[in-house]
Tab-separated table of C-alpha atoms in Angstrom:
chain	number	residue	atom	x	y	z
R	32	MET	CA	114.446	93.901	99.207
R	33	LYS	CA	116.848	95.136	96.534
R	34	ASN	CA	114.890	93.247	93.873
R	35	MET	CA	111.664	94.899	94.995
R	36	LEU	CA	113.256	98.358	94.903
R	37	ASN	CA	114.432	97.617	91.361
R	38	LEU	CA	110.904	96.627	90.370
R	39	ILE	CA	109.452	99.797	91.890
R	40	TYR	CA	112.044	101.833	90.008
R	41	ALA	CA	111.064	99.969	86.836
R	42	GLU	CA	107.456	101.001	87.479
R	43	TYR	CA	108.623	104.580	87.756
R	44	LEU	CA	110.475	104.357	84.438
R	45	LYS	CA	107.481	102.772	82.699
R	46	ASN	CA	105.060	105.353	84.050
R	47	LYS	CA	107.050	108.596	84.259
R	48	ARG	CA	105.495	109.857	81.015
R	49	THR	CA	101.939	109.037	82.051
R	50	TRP	CA	101.896	111.943	84.548
R	51	GLY	CA	100.267	109.856	87.273
R	52	ILE	CA	100.917	112.312	90.119
R	53	ILE	CA	99.602	115.191	87.989
R	54	ILE	CA	96.408	113.251	87.294
R	55	LEU	CA	95.927	112.584	91.007
R	56	LEU	CA	96.546	116.229	91.855
R	57	VAL	CA	93.991	117.283	89.251
R	58	GLY	CA	91.429	115.115	91.042
R	59	SER	CA	92.353	116.560	94.430
R	60	VAL	CA	92.359	120.154	93.172
R	61	LEU	CA	88.999	119.760	91.422
R	62	GLY	CA	87.449	118.416	94.613
R	63	SER	CA	89.133	121.113	96.686
R	64	LEU	CA	87.934	123.940	94.427
R	65	LEU	CA	84.392	122.588	94.396
R	66	GLY	CA	84.451	122.270	98.186
R	67	THR	CA	85.899	125.759	98.572
R	68	PHE	CA	83.117	127.172	96.410
R	69	LEU	CA	80.492	125.444	98.580
R	70	TYR	CA	82.213	126.661	101.740
R	71	VAL	CA	82.220	130.279	100.565
R	72	ALA	CA	78.581	130.022	99.448
R	73	ASN	CA	77.509	128.687	102.858
R	74	LYS	CA	80.105	130.342	105.082
R	75	GLN	CA	77.656	131.775	107.621
R	76	VAL	CA	76.060	128.375	108.189
R	77	PHE	CA	79.430	126.721	108.766
R	78	ILE	CA	80.552	129.401	111.224
R	79	GLN	CA	77.697	128.447	113.553
R	80	ASN	CA	78.682	124.765	113.712
R	81	HIS	CA	82.468	124.459	113.310
R	82	THR	CA	85.651	126.410	113.254
R	83	GLN	CA	86.088	127.779	109.763
R	84	TRP	CA	89.272	125.775	109.186
R	85	LEU	CA	87.496	122.506	109.939
R	86	ALA	CA	84.494	123.525	107.867
R	87	LEU	CA	86.722	124.246	104.887
R	88	TRP	CA	88.565	120.968	105.460
R	89	GLY	CA	85.348	118.981	105.356
R	90	GLU	CA	84.023	120.688	102.243
R	91	SER	CA	87.376	120.573	100.434
R	92	ASN	CA	87.922	116.871	101.027
R	93	LEU	CA	84.420	115.439	100.796
R	94	PHE	CA	84.098	115.373	97.007
R	95	ALA	CA	87.806	114.807	96.421
R	96	SER	CA	88.006	111.780	98.725
R	97	GLN	CA	84.743	110.071	97.813
R	98	ILE	CA	84.553	110.739	94.069
R	99	PHE	CA	87.538	112.376	92.398
R	100	LEU	CA	90.438	110.556	94.076
R	101	PRO	CA	89.068	106.993	93.641
R	102	MET	CA	88.098	107.876	90.069
R	103	PHE	CA	91.512	109.277	89.153
R	104	LEU	CA	93.277	106.405	90.920
R	105	GLY	CA	91.248	104.126	88.661
R	106	ILE	CA	92.440	106.072	85.626
R	107	ILE	CA	96.164	105.828	86.369
R	108	ILE	CA	95.945	102.185	87.471
R	109	GLY	CA	93.855	101.282	84.418
R	110	ASN	CA	96.361	103.022	82.167
R	111	ASN	CA	99.236	101.207	83.876
R	112	VAL	CA	97.635	97.806	83.358
R	113	LYS	CA	96.602	98.659	79.783
R	114	ASN	CA	100.210	99.425	78.895
R	115	GLU	CA	101.344	96.131	80.419
R	116	LEU	CA	98.782	94.159	78.428
R	117	ASN	CA	99.354	96.049	75.172
R	118	ASN	CA	103.115	95.533	75.333
R	119	ASN	CA	102.791	91.886	76.431
R	120	ASN	CA	104.974	92.675	79.437
R	121	LEU	CA	103.115	90.172	81.595
R	122	LEU	CA	104.104	87.323	79.292
R	123	ARG	CA	107.768	88.094	79.947
R	124	ILE	CA	107.314	86.994	83.552
R	125	ILE	CA	107.322	83.402	82.320
R	126	VAL	CA	110.974	83.633	81.229
R	127	SER	CA	112.141	86.010	83.955
R	128	PRO	CA	113.096	85.457	87.624
R	129	VAL	CA	110.390	87.925	88.692
R	130	LYS	CA	107.449	86.306	90.457
R	131	VAL	CA	103.868	87.384	89.811
R	132	ALA	CA	103.415	88.405	93.444
R	133	GLN	CA	106.522	90.611	93.248
R	134	LEU	CA	105.286	92.372	90.111
R	135	ILE	CA	101.882	93.047	91.649
R	136	MET	CA	103.421	94.250	94.908
R	137	SER	CA	105.737	96.629	93.040
R	138	LYS	CA	102.764	98.147	91.203
R	139	TRP	CA	100.830	98.504	94.450
R	140	LEU	CA	103.770	100.118	96.262
R	141	TYR	CA	104.408	102.508	93.371
R	142	MET	CA	100.760	103.609	93.309
R	143	ILE	CA	100.534	104.135	97.063
R	144	PHE	CA	103.740	106.190	96.894
R	145	LEU	CA	102.101	108.457	94.309
R	146	GLU	CA	99.036	108.795	96.522
R	147	LEU	CA	101.219	109.684	99.529
R	148	ILE	CA	102.808	112.517	97.552
R	149	ASN	CA	99.345	113.605	96.435
R	150	GLN	CA	98.037	113.787	100.006
R	151	ILE	CA	100.996	115.847	101.204
R	152	ILE	CA	100.728	118.312	98.317
R	153	SER	CA	96.956	118.482	98.758
R	154	LEU	CA	97.438	119.438	102.420
R	155	ILE	CA	99.779	122.246	101.385
R	156	ILE	CA	97.266	123.474	98.802
R	157	PHE	CA	94.519	123.403	101.443
R	158	LEU	CA	96.590	125.519	103.837
R	159	ILE	CA	97.319	128.018	101.068
R	160	ILE	CA	93.609	128.282	100.212
R	161	GLY	CA	92.737	128.771	103.876
R	162	HIS	CA	95.212	131.602	104.254
R	163	LEU	CA	94.043	133.211	101.006
R	164	LEU	CA	90.517	133.181	102.465
R	165	ASN	CA	91.895	134.860	105.616
R	166	LEU	CA	90.350	132.261	107.904
R	167	PRO	CA	90.480	133.267	111.569
R	168	GLU	CA	91.912	131.195	114.427
R	169	VAL	CA	95.060	129.115	114.444
R	170	VAL	CA	95.010	126.036	112.244
R	171	ASN	CA	96.025	122.750	113.880
R	172	ILE	CA	98.445	121.578	111.184
R	173	GLY	CA	99.466	118.508	113.197
R	174	ARG	CA	95.918	117.178	113.326
R	175	LEU	CA	95.345	117.850	109.620
R	176	PHE	CA	98.623	116.129	108.761
R	177	ILE	CA	97.564	113.031	110.722
R	178	TRP	CA	94.202	113.037	108.956
R	179	SER	CA	95.981	113.347	105.599
R	180	ILE	CA	98.118	110.301	106.430
R	181	LEU	CA	95.004	108.390	107.496
R	182	GLY	CA	93.399	109.368	104.187
R	183	TRP	CA	96.447	107.933	102.438
R	184	VAL	CA	96.157	104.747	104.500
R	185	GLY	CA	92.515	104.584	103.411
R	186	SER	CA	93.654	104.351	99.789
R	187	LEU	CA	95.645	101.130	100.271
R	188	GLY	CA	92.663	98.808	99.852
R	189	ILE	CA	91.197	100.846	96.999
R	190	ILE	CA	94.439	100.637	95.016
R	191	SER	CA	94.745	96.872	95.476
R	192	ILE	CA	91.111	96.267	94.469
R	193	GLN	CA	91.484	98.599	91.498
R	194	LEU	CA	94.500	96.614	90.316
R	195	TRP	CA	92.331	93.504	90.328
R	196	ILE	CA	89.481	95.243	88.485
R	197	ALA	CA	91.885	96.546	85.834
R	198	MET	CA	93.397	93.081	85.319
R	199	ARG	CA	89.984	91.455	85.117
R	200	ALA	CA	88.464	94.071	82.832
R	201	LYS	CA	91.517	94.257	80.520
R	202	ASN	CA	89.706	96.920	78.496
R	203	PHE	CA	90.451	100.472	79.705
R	204	THR	CA	86.904	101.760	79.122
R	205	THR	CA	85.326	98.810	80.912
R	206	ASN	CA	87.675	99.354	83.818
R	207	LEU	CA	86.619	103.003	84.127
R	208	LEU	CA	82.922	102.124	83.980
R	209	ILE	CA	83.300	99.527	86.740
R	210	ASN	CA	85.350	101.968	88.782
R	211	PHE	CA	82.697	104.649	88.411
R	212	GLY	CA	80.018	102.141	89.398
R	213	VAL	CA	81.691	101.076	92.653
R	214	ILE	CA	82.305	104.737	93.542
R	215	ILE	CA	78.624	105.596	93.062
R	216	VAL	CA	77.621	102.560	95.141
R	217	GLY	CA	79.871	103.814	97.950
R	218	LEU	CA	78.339	107.283	97.719
R	219	ILE	CA	74.796	105.892	97.880
R	220	ILE	CA	75.602	103.633	100.838
R	221	SER	CA	77.291	106.501	102.663
R	222	ILE	CA	74.236	108.733	102.200
R	223	ALA	CA	71.723	106.029	103.106
R	224	ASN	CA	73.552	104.652	106.149
R	225	SER	CA	76.832	106.156	107.372
R	226	LYS	CA	77.532	103.195	109.695
R	227	LEU	CA	77.164	100.717	106.841
R	228	GLY	CA	79.247	103.022	104.642
R	229	SER	CA	82.149	102.761	107.098
R	230	PHE	CA	82.606	99.122	105.998
R	231	TYR	CA	82.796	99.954	102.287
R	232	PRO	CA	86.413	99.950	100.995
R	233	TYR	CA	85.946	102.856	98.576
R	234	ASN	CA	84.811	105.137	101.414
R	235	GLN	CA	87.995	104.725	103.429
R	236	ILE	CA	89.862	107.737	102.002
R	237	MET	CA	86.961	109.952	103.051
R	238	ILE	CA	86.797	108.291	106.466
R	239	GLY	CA	90.551	108.591	107.011
R	240	LEU	CA	90.498	112.270	106.083
R	241	HIS	CA	87.592	112.824	108.504
R	242	ALA	CA	85.858	114.750	105.718
R	243	LYS	CA	82.419	114.128	107.225
R	244	THR	CA	82.948	113.744	110.946
R	245	LEU	CA	85.632	116.440	111.565
R	246	THR	CA	86.332	114.725	114.884
R	247	SER	CA	88.961	112.179	115.884
R	248	PHE	CA	88.264	108.438	115.752
R	249	ASP	CA	86.883	106.666	118.778
R	250	GLN	CA	88.135	103.160	119.586
R	251	SER	CA	85.526	101.273	117.541
R	252	GLN	CA	85.989	103.541	114.508
R	253	ILE	CA	89.740	103.051	114.348
R	254	ILE	CA	89.318	99.260	114.679
R	255	ILE	CA	86.790	99.143	111.824
R	256	PHE	CA	88.958	101.457	109.723
R	257	ILE	CA	92.066	99.277	110.155
R	258	LEU	CA	90.199	95.994	109.624
R	259	VAL	CA	88.492	97.171	106.436
R	260	ILE	CA	91.800	98.366	104.996
R	261	ILE	CA	93.661	95.157	105.889
R	262	LEU	CA	90.935	92.888	104.518
R	263	SER	CA	90.343	94.893	101.338
R	264	THR	CA	94.089	95.144	100.670
R	265	LEU	CA	94.630	91.407	101.154
R	266	PHE	CA	91.605	90.625	99.003
R	267	GLY	CA	92.691	92.930	96.179
R	268	LEU	CA	96.309	91.746	96.092
R	269	SER	CA	95.347	88.058	96.347
R	270	ALA	CA	92.660	88.355	93.664
R	271	THR	CA	95.053	90.222	91.351
R	272	ASN	CA	97.701	87.548	91.893
R	273	ILE	CA	95.247	84.761	90.982
R	274	THR	CA	93.958	86.679	87.946
R	275	VAL	CA	97.429	87.322	86.521
R	276	LYS	CA	98.473	83.683	87.020
R	277	LYS	CA	95.369	82.525	85.141
R	278	MET	CA	96.165	84.953	82.317
R	279	LEU	CA	99.677	83.547	82.024
R	280	LEU	CA	98.410	79.954	81.861
R	281	LYS	CA	96.142	80.644	78.873
């Protein structure tokens, strides 16, 4: 446990100048501002179908969760892996007591910690925007906080898969292009068939945040949500572990 905490702290030291949390917040804020603009432009339509708080929540998080957040997660993870490869840090594992699985886990834990902070700050920004718009009714902060945590949980599989993509691609530009491609695929699937889209790992932040449904999970939805996250996380971490070991053997 202590060794893992030391590795996570090492990740912090290696990445503190890359402004990872700022990059994530930029993605969240861009999506939130775009959603707020759409909400204001269509306010009368939303009033007829939802409470204004929920309408703003859906619009603010839809683009952020399905496009901007996965994209910006890809950027900070790709940059993290690029620095490791450029500095030959991975080769040092051979002569160190650190196992490959421990290194990968420390990167994953560090990234999900950044995303947790991002979700909490994003919730605060959302509440500020809502009050600046003078939205009526009382906002259910407890429900929105739970949805924010579920959105964070939805990122666990994305981060692990993105680590694998970054290790496989090696090149930062290639990594971003692949990342953009899988995001667009998720968007297309979600538009074409929402039920099929619920099984796609890169849609899980949006699903966890309830950006489309604006209603709580039923039993089948929560089961699918948990299963997709567990399977995608295990796949991403296992695939990254295998990829790094093959790189070290070359």
